[in-house]
Coordinates of C-alpha atoms in Angstrom, one line a residue:
M1 CA 41.2 -25.8 -3.0
P2 CA 44.5 -24.1 -3.6
E3 CA 44.2 -20.2 -3.2
Q4 CA 46.6 -20.1 -6.6
G5 CA 44.4 -20.2 -9.1
M6 CA 42.7 -17.5 -9.4
V7 CA 40.7 -16.8 -12.5
H8 CA 39.2 -12.6 -13.7
E9 CA 36.2 -12.0 -15.6
N10 CA 36.6 -10.3 -19.0
E11 CA 33.2 -8.2 -18.4
S12 CA 32.0 -5.6 -16.2
T13 CA 28.3 -4.3 -15.4
T14 CA 26.9 -1.0 -16.3
G15 CA 23.7 0.2 -14.7
V16 CA 21.2 -1.7 -12.5
S17 CA 17.1 -2.8 -14.4
C18 CA 14.3 -4.7 -13.6
G19 CA 14.4 -8.0 -14.2
C20 CA 16.7 -7.5 -16.8
F21 CA 20.3 -9.0 -17.0
P22 CA 23.3 -5.9 -16.1
S23 CA 24.6 -5.0 -20.0
R24 CA 27.7 -6.8 -21.0
Q25 CA 31.0 -4.6 -21.7
K26 CA 34.5 -5.1 -23.1
A27 CA 37.4 -6.4 -21.3
P28 CA 40.9 -5.5 -21.7
K29 CA 42.4 -8.5 -23.6
K30 CA 44.0 -10.6 -21.6
T31 CA 47.2 -12.8 -22.3
K32 CA 47.1 -15.5 -20.2
W33 CA 44.0 -16.9 -17.7
K34 CA 44.5 -19.5 -15.5
R35 CA 42.1 -21.6 -14.0
H36 CA 42.7 -24.5 -11.7
R37 CA 40.5 -27.0 -10.4
K38 CA 40.7 -30.5 -9.1
K39 CA 44.0 -29.3 -7.2
K40 CA 45.3 -28.5 -11.1
L41 CA 46.3 -25.4 -12.7
Q42 CA 45.8 -25.3 -16.7
F43 CA 46.2 -22.5 -18.6
L44 CA 43.9 -21.2 -20.6
K45 CA 44.1 -19.4 -24.0
P46 CA 42.7 -15.3 -23.8
A47 CA 39.3 -14.6 -23.6
S48 CA 38.8 -12.6 -26.8
K49 CA 40.1 -15.6 -29.0
R50 CA 37.5 -18.2 -27.8
N51 CA 34.8 -15.6 -27.6
E52 CA 33.7 -12.2 -27.2
Y53 CA 32.9 -12.3 -23.8
H54 CA 35.1 -15.0 -20.9
D55 CA 32.8 -17.1 -19.0
A56 CA 33.6 -19.2 -16.3
Q57 CA 30.8 -22.2 -17.5
D58 CA 33.7 -22.1 -21.0
D59 CA 36.9 -22.5 -18.7
L60 CA 34.2 -25.8 -17.2
D61 CA 33.8 -27.1 -19.8
K62 CA 37.3 -27.2 -21.0
M63 CA 38.4 -28.9 -17.8
T64 CA 35.8 -31.8 -17.1
G65 CA 35.6 -32.0 -20.7
I66 CA 31.8 -32.1 -20.5
S67 CA 29.7 -29.3 -22.5
S68 CA 26.6 -27.7 -21.0
G69 CA 24.8 -26.8 -23.5
R70 CA 25.3 -23.4 -23.5
T71 CA 25.3 -20.7 -26.4
N72 CA 28.6 -18.2 -26.7
R73 CA 25.9 -15.7 -25.1
D74 CA 23.7 -16.6 -23.1
E75 CA 20.1 -15.7 -25.4
S76 CA 18.5 -14.3 -21.9
Y77 CA 21.5 -11.2 -22.9
S78 CA 18.8 -9.3 -25.7
E79 CA 20.1 -5.9 -27.0
A80 CA 16.9 -4.5 -25.3
S81 CA 17.2 -5.6 -22.9
A82 CA 20.5 -4.9 -22.1
S83 CA 18.9 -1.2 -22.3
L84 CA 16.1 -1.6 -20.0
Y85 CA 17.1 1.0 -17.2
F86 CA 13.9 0.0 -13.8
F87 CA 13.6 3.7 -11.6
D88 CA 12.9 7.2 -13.6
A89 CA 15.0 9.2 -10.6
V90 CA 18.0 11.4 -9.0
E91 CA 20.8 10.2 -10.4
T92 CA 24.3 10.2 -8.7
P93 CA 27.4 9.1 -10.5
L94 CA 29.3 5.5 -8.8
E95 CA 32.8 4.8 -9.1
E96 CA 32.7 1.8 -10.6
D97 CA 31.1 -2.3 -8.2
E98 CA 32.1 -5.2 -9.2
Y99 CA 28.9 -6.4 -7.5
P100 CA 25.9 -3.7 -8.8
P101 CA 22.5 -3.9 -7.5
V102 CA 20.2 -5.8 -9.4
F103 CA 16.1 -5.1 -8.2
T104 CA 15.0 -8.1 -9.2
T105 CA 11.2 -7.2 -9.9
A106 CA 9.3 -11.1 -9.4
I107 CA 9.9 -14.3 -8.3
Q108 CA 12.9 -16.2 -9.6
H109 CA 11.8 -19.7 -10.7
P110 CA 13.4 -22.5 -9.1
K111 CA 16.5 -23.5 -10.2
P112 CA 18.8 -27.2 -10.1
R113 CA 20.4 -27.8 -5.8
V114 CA 23.2 -25.6 -5.4
T115 CA 24.9 -26.9 -1.9
L116 CA 27.9 -26.0 -0.1
E117 CA 27.8 -30.0 0.1
D118 CA 29.3 -28.9 -3.9
P119 CA 31.7 -26.7 -4.6
K120 CA 30.9 -27.1 -7.8
T121 CA 27.3 -26.2 -7.8
M122 CA 28.2 -22.7 -6.3
L123 CA 30.1 -21.7 -9.5
H124 CA 28.2 -19.9 -12.1
H125 CA 26.4 -20.8 -14.6
A126 CA 27.7 -24.5 -12.7
P127 CA 25.5 -27.0 -15.2
N128 CA 22.7 -29.3 -12.9
S129 CA 23.5 -33.1 -14.5
P130 CA 26.7 -32.8 -16.4
L131 CA 29.2 -31.6 -13.7
A132 CA 26.7 -33.4 -11.0
E133 CA 28.3 -37.2 -12.8
V134 CA 32.0 -35.4 -12.0
D135 CA 33.7 -38.0 -9.7
Y136 CA 35.3 -36.6 -6.8
N137 CA 38.6 -38.0 -5.7
D138 CA 38.6 -39.2 -2.6
D139 CA 40.3 -37.2 -0.7
D140 CA 37.6 -34.7 -1.8
E141 CA 35.0 -36.6 -0.5
Y142 CA 32.9 -34.9 1.8
P143 CA 29.6 -36.8 4.5
Y144 CA 26.8 -35.7 3.6
D145 CA 24.2 -33.9 5.8
E146 CA 20.4 -32.2 4.8
D147 CA 20.5 -30.5 8.1
H148 CA 23.4 -28.8 6.8
L149 CA 21.1 -27.2 5.1
L150 CA 17.9 -26.2 6.0
T151 CA 16.3 -23.9 8.2
K152 CA 14.1 -26.6 9.9
D153 CA 15.1 -26.0 13.8
G154 CA 12.4 -23.1 14.1
P155 CA 11.9 -20.1 15.5
I156 CA 15.6 -19.1 18.0
E157 CA 13.0 -18.1 21.2
S158 CA 16.9 -17.3 23.0
H159 CA 19.5 -16.4 21.0
S160 CA 22.4 -16.7 25.0
S161 CA 23.0 -19.7 23.3
G162 CA 22.8 -21.8 19.7
S163 CA 21.2 -24.6 17.8
Q164 CA 21.4 -27.9 17.2
R165 CA 21.6 -26.6 13.6
F166 CA 24.6 -23.6 14.8
E167 CA 26.8 -26.5 16.5
K168 CA 26.9 -28.2 13.2
I169 CA 27.7 -25.8 11.6
S170 CA 30.0 -24.5 14.1
R171 CA 32.3 -28.0 13.6
R172 CA 31.9 -28.0 9.4
P173 CA 35.5 -28.7 7.4
T174 CA 35.6 -26.0 5.4
L175 CA 36.4 -27.6 1.6
E176 CA 32.4 -29.2 3.4
H177 CA 31.2 -25.4 3.2
A178 CA 32.4 -24.8 -0.1
K179 CA 30.5 -28.0 -1.8
A180 CA 27.5 -25.5 -0.5
L181 CA 28.9 -22.1 -1.7
S182 CA 29.2 -24.2 -5.5
G183 CA 26.1 -25.8 -5.1
P184 CA 22.9 -23.7 -3.0
R185 CA 19.0 -25.2 -2.9
V186 CA 18.0 -21.9 -5.2
P187 CA 20.7 -21.0 -7.1
Q188 CA 20.1 -16.8 -8.0
S189 CA 21.1 -14.8 -11.0
E190 CA 22.6 -12.2 -10.1
K191 CA 27.0 -12.1 -9.8
G192 CA 28.7 -13.1 -5.4
F193 CA 25.5 -15.5 -4.5
P194 CA 25.4 -18.8 -4.0
G195 CA 25.5 -20.4 -7.9
G196 CA 27.0 -17.4 -9.6
L197 CA 30.8 -16.8 -8.3
T198 CA 33.5 -17.5 -10.0
V199 CA 36.4 -19.9 -8.7
A200 CA 37.7 -16.3 -7.5
E201 CA 34.9 -15.2 -4.7
L202 CA 35.0 -19.1 -3.8
E203 CA 38.3 -19.3 -2.8
E204 CA 37.7 -16.2 -0.9
C205 CA 34.6 -17.6 0.7
Q206 CA 37.3 -20.7 1.9
K207 CA 40.1 -18.1 2.6
F208 CA 36.9 -16.5 5.1
L209 CA 35.8 -19.7 6.5
R210 CA 40.0 -20.3 7.0
G211 CA 40.0 -17.0 9.3
L212 CA 36.9 -16.8 10.6
K213 CA 38.0 -20.6 12.4
L214 CA 40.9 -18.2 14.3
L215 CA 38.8 -15.8 15.8
D216 CA 37.0 -15.9 18.9
P217 CA 34.4 -18.2 19.0
G218 CA 31.7 -16.1 19.3
V219 CA 32.7 -14.2 16.1
M220 CA 30.9 -17.2 14.5
N221 CA 26.9 -16.2 16.1
Q222 CA 27.9 -12.9 14.6
V223 CA 28.0 -14.4 11.1
Y224 CA 25.4 -16.7 12.0
S225 CA 22.9 -14.4 13.3
F226 CA 19.8 -14.8 10.7
R227 CA 21.1 -18.4 11.1
D228 CA 17.0 -20.4 11.6
V229 CA 16.1 -17.9 8.5
E230 CA 18.6 -18.4 6.4
E231 CA 20.4 -21.2 4.4
E232 CA 24.6 -21.6 5.1
P233 CA 25.5 -20.9 1.8
Y234 CA 23.4 -17.1 1.3
T235 CA 24.7 -16.3 4.8
I236 CA 28.3 -16.4 3.6
C237 CA 28.1 -14.8 0.2
R238 CA 26.1 -11.9 2.1
W239 CA 29.4 -10.6 3.9
L240 CA 31.7 -10.9 1.7
R241 CA 29.2 -9.2 -0.6
A242 CA 29.8 -6.3 2.3
T243 CA 33.8 -6.0 1.2
K244 CA 33.3 -7.1 -2.8
F245 CA 34.2 -10.3 -2.1
K246 CA 38.0 -9.3 0.3
A247 CA 37.8 -11.8 2.4
D248 CA 40.4 -10.0 5.2
D249 CA 38.6 -7.1 4.8
I250 CA 35.0 -8.5 6.3
L251 CA 37.4 -10.6 8.8
Q252 CA 38.5 -7.4 10.1
R253 CA 35.4 -5.6 10.1
L254 CA 33.9 -8.8 12.1
A255 CA 37.3 -8.4 14.9
E256 CA 36.2 -4.8 15.3
N257 CA 32.3 -4.7 16.2
Q258 CA 32.9 -8.0 18.3
A259 CA 31.7 -6.8 21.0
M260 CA 29.1 -3.8 21.0
F261 CA 27.5 -7.4 18.8
E262 CA 28.7 -9.4 22.9
K263 CA 26.3 -6.8 24.1
A264 CA 23.3 -7.2 22.5
Q265 CA 23.7 -10.9 22.5
A266 CA 23.9 -10.3 26.6
N267 CA 20.6 -8.4 26.4
D268 CA 18.7 -11.6 24.0
F269 CA 19.3 -8.6 21.6
Y270 CA 16.4 -6.7 23.4
P271 CA 13.7 -9.1 22.5
K272 CA 11.0 -6.9 24.8
P273 CA 10.9 -3.8 22.8
D274 CA 8.6 -1.8 25.0
E275 CA 11.0 -1.9 27.6
T276 CA 13.7 -1.5 25.7
I277 CA 12.0 2.2 23.9
G278 CA 10.4 3.4 27.6
A279 CA 7.4 3.5 26.9
P280 CA 5.0 0.4 24.1
V281 CA 5.7 0.5 21.2
S282 CA 2.3 1.7 19.8
V283 CA 3.0 4.3 21.5
F284 CA 6.8 5.0 19.4
L285 CA 5.1 3.6 16.3
T286 CA 2.7 6.9 16.9
Q287 CA 6.0 9.3 16.4
Y288 CA 8.8 7.5 14.4
P289 CA 5.9 6.0 11.9
F290 CA 8.2 2.6 10.9
L291 CA 6.4 -0.7 10.1
P292 CA 6.3 -3.8 7.0
I293 CA 3.0 -3.6 4.7
G294 CA 3.1 -6.3 2.1
S295 CA 5.3 -8.5 0.3
A296 CA 6.8 -6.8 -3.5
R297 CA 6.6 -9.6 -6.3
N298 CA 10.1 -10.9 -5.6
G299 CA 9.2 -11.7 -2.1
C300 CA 10.7 -9.4 -0.9
P301 CA 8.1 -7.9 2.7
V302 CA 8.2 -4.4 1.4
N303 CA 8.6 -1.4 4.8
Y304 CA 6.8 2.0 4.7
F305 CA 8.5 4.7 6.8
M306 CA 6.5 7.9 6.6
A307 CA 9.4 10.6 7.2
G308 CA 7.9 13.9 6.5
K309 CA 5.0 12.2 10.5
I310 CA 8.1 11.7 12.2
N311 CA 7.5 13.6 15.2
P312 CA 11.8 14.7 16.7
E313 CA 9.8 15.8 19.8
G314 CA 7.5 13.7 20.9
I315 CA 9.7 10.6 20.7
W316 CA 12.4 11.5 22.4
S317 CA 10.2 12.5 25.6
M318 CA 10.2 8.9 26.2
T319 CA 13.1 7.1 24.8
T320 CA 17.2 8.1 24.6
V321 CA 19.7 7.7 22.4
D322 CA 20.7 4.5 23.6
Q323 CA 17.2 3.0 23.9
L324 CA 17.1 3.1 20.6
E325 CA 20.6 1.9 20.2
G326 CA 17.9 -2.1 21.4
F327 CA 15.1 -1.1 19.2
F328 CA 17.3 -1.3 15.7
W329 CA 19.2 -4.6 17.4
W330 CA 15.4 -5.9 18.0
S331 CA 13.7 -4.7 14.1
F332 CA 16.9 -6.4 13.2
M333 CA 16.8 -9.7 14.9
W334 CA 13.4 -11.2 16.1
K335 CA 10.7 -8.1 13.7
M336 CA 12.9 -9.0 10.4
K337 CA 13.3 -12.8 11.1
A338 CA 9.5 -12.6 11.6
E339 CA 8.7 -10.7 7.9
V340 CA 11.3 -13.1 6.1
R341 CA 9.0 -16.3 7.7
K342 CA 5.8 -14.9 6.7
A343 CA 8.0 -14.1 3.3
Q344 CA 8.9 -17.9 3.4
E345 CA 5.5 -19.3 4.7
Q346 CA 3.9 -18.0 0.7
D347 CA 7.3 -18.9 -1.2
P348 CA 9.7 -22.1 0.2
D349 CA 12.1 -21.5 -2.3
F350 CA 12.3 -17.4 -0.2
V351 CA 15.9 -17.6 0.1
R352 CA 16.8 -14.3 0.2
M353 CA 17.9 -11.9 3.3
E354 CA 16.4 -8.8 2.3
G355 CA 13.5 -6.1 2.4
I356 CA 12.7 -2.9 0.6
N357 CA 11.8 0.0 2.3
I358 CA 9.4 2.9 1.4
L359 CA 10.4 6.3 2.6
D360 CA 8.0 9.1 2.4
L361 CA 9.4 12.6 2.7
K362 CA 6.0 14.5 3.0
G363 CA 5.5 16.8 4.9
L364 CA 9.0 16.4 6.3
S365 CA 10.6 20.0 8.1
S366 CA 14.3 21.1 7.9
S367 CA 13.8 21.1 11.7
A368 CA 12.9 17.2 11.8
L369 CA 16.8 16.4 11.0
S370 CA 18.5 17.5 14.2
S371 CA 21.9 17.2 15.5
E372 CA 20.2 14.3 17.5
T373 CA 17.8 12.6 14.7
M374 CA 21.8 13.0 12.4
D375 CA 22.9 10.8 15.7
V376 CA 20.1 8.4 16.1
I377 CA 21.3 7.6 12.1
K378 CA 24.8 7.2 12.9
L379 CA 23.4 4.5 15.5
S380 CA 20.8 2.6 13.2
S381 CA 23.8 2.2 10.8
K382 CA 26.2 1.3 13.1
V383 CA 24.0 -1.1 13.7
A384 CA 22.9 -2.2 9.6
D385 CA 26.9 -3.5 9.7
F386 CA 25.9 -6.7 11.7
F387 CA 23.0 -7.0 9.5
P388 CA 25.3 -6.1 4.9
E389 CA 23.0 -6.3 2.2
T390 CA 19.5 -6.7 4.4
L391 CA 18.6 -4.3 1.7
H392 CA 17.4 -4.6 -1.1
C393 CA 16.3 -1.5 -2.0
M394 CA 14.6 1.8 -1.6
L395 CA 12.3 4.8 -2.3
I396 CA 12.7 8.4 -1.7
L397 CA 9.2 9.6 -2.5
N398 CA 8.4 13.5 -3.0
A399 CA 12.4 14.1 -1.1
P400 CA 11.6 17.9 -0.9
G401 CA 14.5 21.0 -2.4
F402 CA 16.0 21.7 1.5
F403 CA 16.7 17.2 1.4
S404 CA 19.4 17.2 -1.8
F405 CA 21.5 18.6 0.2
S406 CA 20.8 16.3 3.9
W407 CA 21.0 13.3 2.0
G408 CA 24.7 13.8 0.9
L409 CA 25.1 14.2 4.7
I410 CA 23.6 11.1 5.5
K411 CA 25.4 9.1 2.4
K412 CA 28.2 9.8 4.8
F413 CA 26.6 7.7 7.5
I414 CA 25.8 5.1 5.3
D415 CA 27.7 1.9 3.7
P416 CA 27.5 3.1 -0.6
R417 CA 26.8 0.0 -2.1
T418 CA 23.8 0.4 0.0
A419 CA 23.6 4.0 -1.4
A420 CA 23.4 3.0 -4.9
R421 CA 20.8 0.9 -3.9
I422 CA 18.5 4.3 -3.0
Q423 CA 16.1 6.4 -5.4
V424 CA 15.1 9.6 -4.6
F425 CA 12.1 11.1 -6.0
S426 CA 11.3 14.6 -5.5
S427 CA 8.0 14.0 -8.2
E428 CA 5.5 12.1 -6.4
T429 CA 3.7 10.7 -10.1
K430 CA 6.9 9.4 -10.5
G431 CA 7.4 7.7 -7.3
I432 CA 4.1 6.0 -7.9
E433 CA 5.7 3.9 -10.9
A434 CA 8.7 3.1 -10.1
L435 CA 6.4 1.1 -6.6
K436 CA 4.0 -0.2 -8.9
G437 CA 7.2 -1.8 -11.0
L438 CA 8.4 -3.7 -7.6
I439 CA 4.5 -4.1 -5.8
E440 CA 2.1 -6.0 -7.3
T441 CA -1.1 -3.7 -6.9
S442 CA -2.8 -6.0 -5.3
E443 CA -0.1 -5.5 -2.3
I444 CA 0.3 -1.5 -2.1
P445 CA -0.6 0.3 -0.1
E446 CA -4.7 2.5 -0.4
D447 CA -2.5 5.4 0.2
Y448 CA -0.5 5.1 -2.6
G449 CA -3.1 3.7 -5.4
G450 CA -2.9 0.4 -4.8
G451 CA -5.0 -2.2 -3.2
N452 CA -3.9 -3.3 1.0
I453 CA -4.8 -1.4 3.5
S454 CA -4.8 2.1 3.8
T455 CA -1.2 3.4 5.8
H456 CA -3.2 5.0 8.3
D457 CA -5.4 1.8 8.9
A458 CA -2.3 -1.0 9.2
F459 CA 0.1 1.9 11.7
A460 CA -4.0 2.0 13.8
K461 CA -3.6 -1.9 14.1
Q462 CA 0.2 -2.6 13.7
A463 CA 0.0 -0.7 17.6
A464 CA -3.5 -2.3 18.9
N465 CA -3.6 -3.3 22.2
P466 CA -5.3 -6.5 23.2
A467 CA -5.9 -4.8 26.0
L468 CA -6.8 -1.9 24.7
L469 CA -10.1 -0.5 23.1
R470 CA -8.3 2.7 21.9
Q471 CA -5.4 4.8 22.2
E472 CA -4.8 8.2 22.1
V473 CA -2.0 10.1 21.4
E474 CA -1.3 14.0 21.2
L475 CA 2.3 15.7 21.6
I476 CA 1.0 19.3 23.4
H477 CA 3.7 22.4 23.3
V478 CA 3.5 25.3 25.7
K479 CA 4.7 27.8 25.2
R480 CA 7.3 29.4 28.5
A481 CA 5.1 30.8 31.3
K482 CA 1.8 29.7 29.1
T483 CA -0.9 27.8 28.8
T484 CA -2.3 25.6 26.3
K485 CA -5.2 23.6 25.5
S486 CA -4.7 19.4 24.2
K487 CA -5.9 19.9 20.4
N488 CA -8.1 17.3 20.4
V489 CA -11.0 16.1 22.0
W490 CA -11.3 12.4 23.9
N491 CA -14.7 11.0 23.2
L492 CA -15.4 8.1 26.8
Q493 CA -18.5 6.2 26.3
K494 CA -20.7 5.4 29.2
D495 CA -19.1 1.8 30.1
E496 CA -15.6 3.4 28.9
S497 CA -12.8 4.8 31.4
M498 CA -8.6 6.0 30.5
S499 CA -5.8 5.7 32.2
V500 CA -3.9 8.9 31.5
S501 CA 0.2 8.8 31.4
V502 CA 2.5 11.7 30.5
Y503 CA 6.5 11.1 28.9
S504 CA 8.6 13.8 28.7
R505 CA 12.0 15.0 28.9
S506 CA 10.6 19.1 29.6
V507 CA 13.6 20.7 31.5
S508 CA 10.9 22.8 32.3
G509 CA 8.1 22.2 34.6
A510 CA 4.6 21.9 34.1
K511 CA 1.5 21.5 36.1
I512 CA -0.8 19.0 33.5
V513 CA -4.5 18.4 34.7
A514 CA -6.9 15.9 33.0
Q515 CA -10.4 17.9 32.8
L516 CA -13.7 15.6 31.6
N517 CA -16.5 18.0 29.9
G518 CA -14.3 21.1 30.6
Q519 CA -14.0 19.6 34.6
A520 CA -11.2 19.1 36.7
V521 CA -11.3 15.3 36.7
S522 CA -11.8 15.5 40.9
S523 CA -10.4 11.6 42.2
S524 CA -8.2 9.6 44.8
S525 CA -6.2 9.8 42.1
A526 CA -4.2 12.8 41.6
S527 CA -6.1 15.1 38.8
S528 CA -2.9 16.9 38.1
E529 CA 1.2 16.7 38.7
V530 CA 4.3 18.1 38.0
V531 CA 5.6 16.6 34.7
Q532 CA 9.6 17.1 34.6
C533 CA 12.5 15.5 33.4
Q534 CA 14.4 13.9 35.7
W535 CA 18.1 14.6 35.2
Q536 CA 21.4 12.2 35.5
P537 CA 25.3 13.1 35.4
A538 CA 26.2 13.2 30.9
G539 CA 29.8 12.3 31.3
E540 CA 32.7 14.1 31.2
N541 CA 32.8 14.5 27.5
H542 CA 29.4 15.9 28.1
G543 CA 29.9 18.6 31.3
G544 CA 27.1 19.5 33.6
T545 CA 24.1 17.5 33.5
K546 CA 21.7 16.0 30.5
P547 CA 17.5 15.8 30.7
L548 CA 16.2 12.2 30.7
P549 CA 12.2 11.3 29.7
V550 CA 9.6 10.4 33.0
C551 CA 6.3 9.4 32.8
V552 CA 3.7 10.5 34.8
E553 CA 0.3 7.8 35.6
L554 CA -1.4 11.4 35.8
A555 CA -5.3 10.2 36.1
T556 CA -8.2 7.4 35.9
I557 CA -11.6 8.8 34.3
N558 CA -14.5 7.2 33.9
G559 CA -17.2 7.9 30.9
P560 CA -19.5 9.3 29.6
G561 CA -18.1 12.4 28.8
M562 CA -14.9 14.3 26.5
V563 CA -11.6 14.6 27.5
T564 CA -9.3 17.2 26.7
M565 CA -6.1 18.3 28.9
E566 CA -4.4 21.5 30.3
V567 CA -0.9 22.3 30.7
Q568 CA 0.2 25.1 32.2
D569 CA 4.5 26.0 32.1
L570 CA 6.3 26.9 35.5
D571 CA 9.1 28.6 33.6
N572 CA 11.6 27.7 36.7
A573 CA 14.5 25.9 34.0
Q574 CA 17.8 27.3 35.2
R575 CA 20.1 29.5 32.6
A576 CA 22.4 26.7 32.5
H577 CA 19.9 24.3 30.8
N578 CA 19.1 27.5 28.2
G579 CA 18.7 25.7 24.8
M580 CA 17.9 22.3 26.5
S581 CA 14.3 20.8 24.5
R582 CA 11.4 22.4 26.9
G583 CA 7.7 22.1 27.1
Y584 CA 6.5 19.1 25.5
F585 CA 4.6 16.6 26.5
L586 CA 3.5 13.5 24.9
V587 CA 0.2 12.1 26.5
V588 CA -0.9 8.9 26.4
G589 CA -4.5 7.9 27.2
D590 CA -5.1 3.7 27.4
V591 CA -9.1 3.5 26.7
T592 CA -10.9 0.4 28.5
K593 CA -13.9 -1.0 29.8
S594 CA -15.3 0.2 32.6
L595 CA -14.7 -2.0 35.5
S596 CA -18.0 -0.1 36.9

């Protein structure tokens, strides 16, 4: 399709509403509109002389001679629906956005098929049957292959090589892609989605596809990283929505990010998170409580992050910032796709690679927002750049007073379009109301006023290791040259055994003793160990050395009895290490059936 034909939308959207269409405002009058179809240019009257609102459908009707049967203004745009706003939240004025996020609250009814095989069906308000009856010229005909559109290959077992479906995608002509963009299998009502594109947006999609073939072939793996769960038209539009349909911008971004993507791809996007983190995921989740629970009304999986219960020192006792990068890749490439696959099992027409995040700041302290925490936010945002437009919306609940300042800093590290999807609530009542507007009560966790499993039980279930009866975890802090005992007392039954491990990056060593009924454990294995970080050169930019976490297998304890831990700081840190982390020890007790 030639690049010279451009279409200008004579409308803009303001505000975001719940399940409602964005309100419309008149745009300044244009003197001439230029559209093309089938390689022909046609000049139409200014929109103001045809009807009050310019609509791409009117142009299509004029060029094809086929009436779509639509009125000048869709009946669904009522004054009442246009005035509804979904959230009662802290609002920050945003710059004008042609593609504002629209929060949907229900699964939409299936619409006429839209597919890259037929560009007309990708356009805004493309009718179902009339345009399907329009004949193409001989040079516009393309072979139709159902395998190009559907994701029937199943989950990708390894990302080191492309699937059969990916090989088909890479061989498709650009204009064949355009047909699918015009008519996806399940159209969406929002702007910028397959089936709702303007001619100008469709041209940018084609420009993107042509430019993609000029880049390194490996870049296509970056674009189609969700190919086993996401159909191609939605992939292309998702990438272009991130730059408001500016093909050159997204092509440059892909080229710049390719080296980081290839590094992760070489590791198959870290399919074994336990090895990547350096500790079991079940232990990691006790310090970094983030997991999916239920689904929203629109089918999107819902993730809950209990940020108020995050333990930065516990996290850094077992892993590093570099290791967390692998965890974030795993979260997108393996965990998120598994959740989307569940949504597609419930609704075959679920085509949006999006999730809803609930961030609960209840109990959050300002000390948790350390420089290392900000480094993690930067890193997670960088990895998220490879998966644009995957956040449907985020609710931040129970925001403390100091968070307004921190939020201003955090927003600098995330994409502005992503920030526009985030609503902040300091009032718990209003936050819960917003939550119930997005999610059915039966899907909301019990501790948020719903009928689903509580977040505590959900985390316990998520962290459950089938090889264990249970897992006990406590972060112990000991002051300099002092001795302290664990706050928790773990009860072992007669037929139970506990293997105790300790994670730490403390620059000062500590003698840790496992006790049963108040007495040091005496066994063939050591009942007390000195636990201290290991050291690694930090590089030219940091100078000196930096502490790295270690894991020490402390003892094996057989029941019955009450298990406690005693930690004595040895105060052996060097003066050069003042200011580094010290005195934090993450103790993990894995309980199994006793062999004896």
